[in-house]
mmCIF file of C-alpha atoms in Angstrom:
data_model
loop_
_atom_site.group_PDB
_atom_site.id
_atom_site.type_symbol
_atom_site.label_atom_id
_atom_site.label_comp_id
_atom_site.label_asym_id
_atom_site.label_seq_id
_atom_site.Cartn_x
_atom_site.Cartn_y
_atom_site.Cartn_z
ATOM 1 C CA MET A 187 -0.280 -18.501 2.718
ATOM 2 C CA LYS A 188 -0.620 -14.813 3.118
ATOM 3 C CA ALA A 189 0.077 -12.262 0.511
ATOM 4 C CA THR A 190 0.494 -8.677 1.564
ATOM 5 C CA VAL A 191 0.757 -5.258 -0.794
ATOM 6 C CA TYR A 192 1.345 -2.230 0.874
ATOM 7 C CA VAL A 193 -0.380 0.628 -1.497
ATOM 8 C CA ARG A 194 0.953 4.266 -1.051
ATOM 9 C CA LEU A 195 0.771 8.042 -2.702
ATOM 10 C CA LYS A 196 3.521 8.256 -4.955
ATOM 11 C CA GLN A 197 6.587 10.774 -3.687
ATOM 12 C CA GLU A 198 5.554 13.754 -6.266
ATOM 13 C CA VAL A 199 1.609 13.248 -5.256
ATOM 14 C CA LEU A 200 0.295 15.708 -2.593
ATOM 15 C CA ASP A 201 -1.263 13.719 0.711
ATOM 16 C CA PRO A 202 -3.765 15.790 2.521
ATOM 17 C CA GLN A 203 -4.812 13.036 4.946
ATOM 18 C CA GLY A 204 -1.048 12.685 5.685
ATOM 19 C CA ASP A 205 -1.281 16.220 6.394
ATOM 20 C CA ALA A 206 -4.226 16.272 8.354
ATOM 21 C CA VAL A 207 -2.836 13.701 10.514
ATOM 22 C CA LYS A 208 0.653 15.774 10.959
ATOM 23 C CA ARG A 209 -1.587 18.398 12.231
ATOM 24 C CA ALA A 210 -3.393 16.278 14.858
ATOM 25 C CA LEU A 211 -0.638 15.285 15.785
ATOM 26 C CA GLY A 212 0.750 18.913 16.726
ATOM 27 C CA SER A 213 -2.413 19.432 18.523
ATOM 28 C CA LEU A 214 -1.779 16.545 20.681
ATOM 29 C CA GLY A 215 1.570 17.980 21.697
ATOM 30 C CA ILE A 216 3.584 15.483 19.715
ATOM 31 C CA GLU A 217 6.055 17.498 17.983
ATOM 32 C CA GLY A 218 9.108 17.026 15.493
ATOM 33 C CA VAL A 219 6.682 15.129 12.857
ATOM 34 C CA LYS A 220 8.449 16.289 10.120
ATOM 35 C CA GLY A 221 5.817 14.504 7.566
ATOM 36 C CA VAL A 222 3.036 11.765 7.466
ATOM 37 C CA ARG A 223 2.522 9.924 4.342
ATOM 38 C CA VAL A 224 -0.825 7.816 4.682
ATOM 39 C CA GLY A 225 -1.322 4.512 2.776
ATOM 40 C CA LYS A 226 -3.326 0.942 2.811
ATOM 41 C CA LEU A 227 -2.000 -2.401 3.700
ATOM 42 C CA ILE A 228 -4.132 -5.257 2.203
ATOM 43 C CA GLU A 229 -3.906 -8.781 3.169
ATOM 44 C CA ILE A 230 -4.713 -11.933 0.939
ATOM 45 C CA GLU A 231 -5.563 -14.929 2.340
ATOM 46 C CA LEU A 232 -4.375 -17.546 -0.397
ATOM 47 C CA ASP A 233 -5.223 -21.362 -0.056
ATOM 48 C CA PRO A 234 -2.827 -24.128 -0.669
ATOM 49 C CA ALA A 235 -3.259 -24.914 -4.467
ATOM 50 C CA ALA A 236 -2.645 -21.152 -5.188
ATOM 51 C CA SER A 237 0.282 -20.396 -3.188
ATOM 52 C CA ALA A 238 2.211 -23.263 -5.113
ATOM 53 C CA ALA A 239 1.585 -21.447 -8.340
ATOM 54 C CA PRO A 240 5.061 -20.594 -9.885
ATOM 55 C CA ASP A 241 3.523 -17.229 -11.302
ATOM 56 C CA LEU A 242 2.223 -16.442 -7.860
ATOM 57 C CA GLU A 243 3.776 -12.934 -7.502
ATOM 58 C CA ALA A 244 3.271 -12.156 -10.787
ATOM 59 C CA ARG A 245 -0.819 -12.534 -9.993
ATOM 60 C CA ILE A 246 -0.532 -10.753 -6.716
ATOM 61 C CA ALA A 247 0.792 -7.645 -9.202
ATOM 62 C CA ARG A 248 -1.687 -8.241 -11.753
ATOM 63 C CA MET A 249 -4.590 -7.937 -8.687
ATOM 64 C CA ALA A 250 -2.636 -4.723 -7.491
ATOM 65 C CA ASP A 251 -2.171 -3.068 -10.810
ATOM 66 C CA GLU A 252 -5.868 -4.212 -11.928
ATOM 67 C CA MET A 253 -7.883 -3.335 -8.555
ATOM 68 C CA LEU A 254 -5.721 -2.703 -5.279
ATOM 69 C CA ALA A 255 -3.545 0.207 -6.654
ATOM 70 C CA ASN A 256 -4.237 3.648 -8.996
ATOM 71 C CA THR A 257 -1.132 3.194 -10.045
ATOM 72 C CA VAL A 258 -1.542 6.787 -11.548
ATOM 73 C CA ILE A 259 -0.816 7.965 -8.450
ATOM 74 C CA GLU A 260 -0.058 4.968 -6.196
ATOM 75 C CA ASP A 261 2.981 2.658 -6.074
ATOM 76 C CA TYR A 262 2.722 -0.741 -4.130
ATOM 77 C CA GLU A 263 4.683 -3.120 -2.827
ATOM 78 C CA VAL A 264 4.003 -6.815 -3.073
ATOM 79 C CA LYS A 265 5.019 -8.901 0.340
ATOM 80 C CA LEU A 266 4.358 -13.412 0.188
ATOM 81 C CA GLY A 267 4.763 -15.105 3.629
#
């Protein structure tokens, strides 16, 4: 089984990387882009024994809280499957 964690900057946090991508798109002639936010996608491959744990989603959320995301400035979303 695979778990996917999407990490994004909170809406109220400025995203200089997203702004740079938006400017680059404009310089390539791609118009109409109102805004860009850059984040991370983390895929975690789980062995079958770990996948069967009843608290799997809570364990993945703990990983995200403690290591994968900086929860002061980032939000995350966990998807299983």
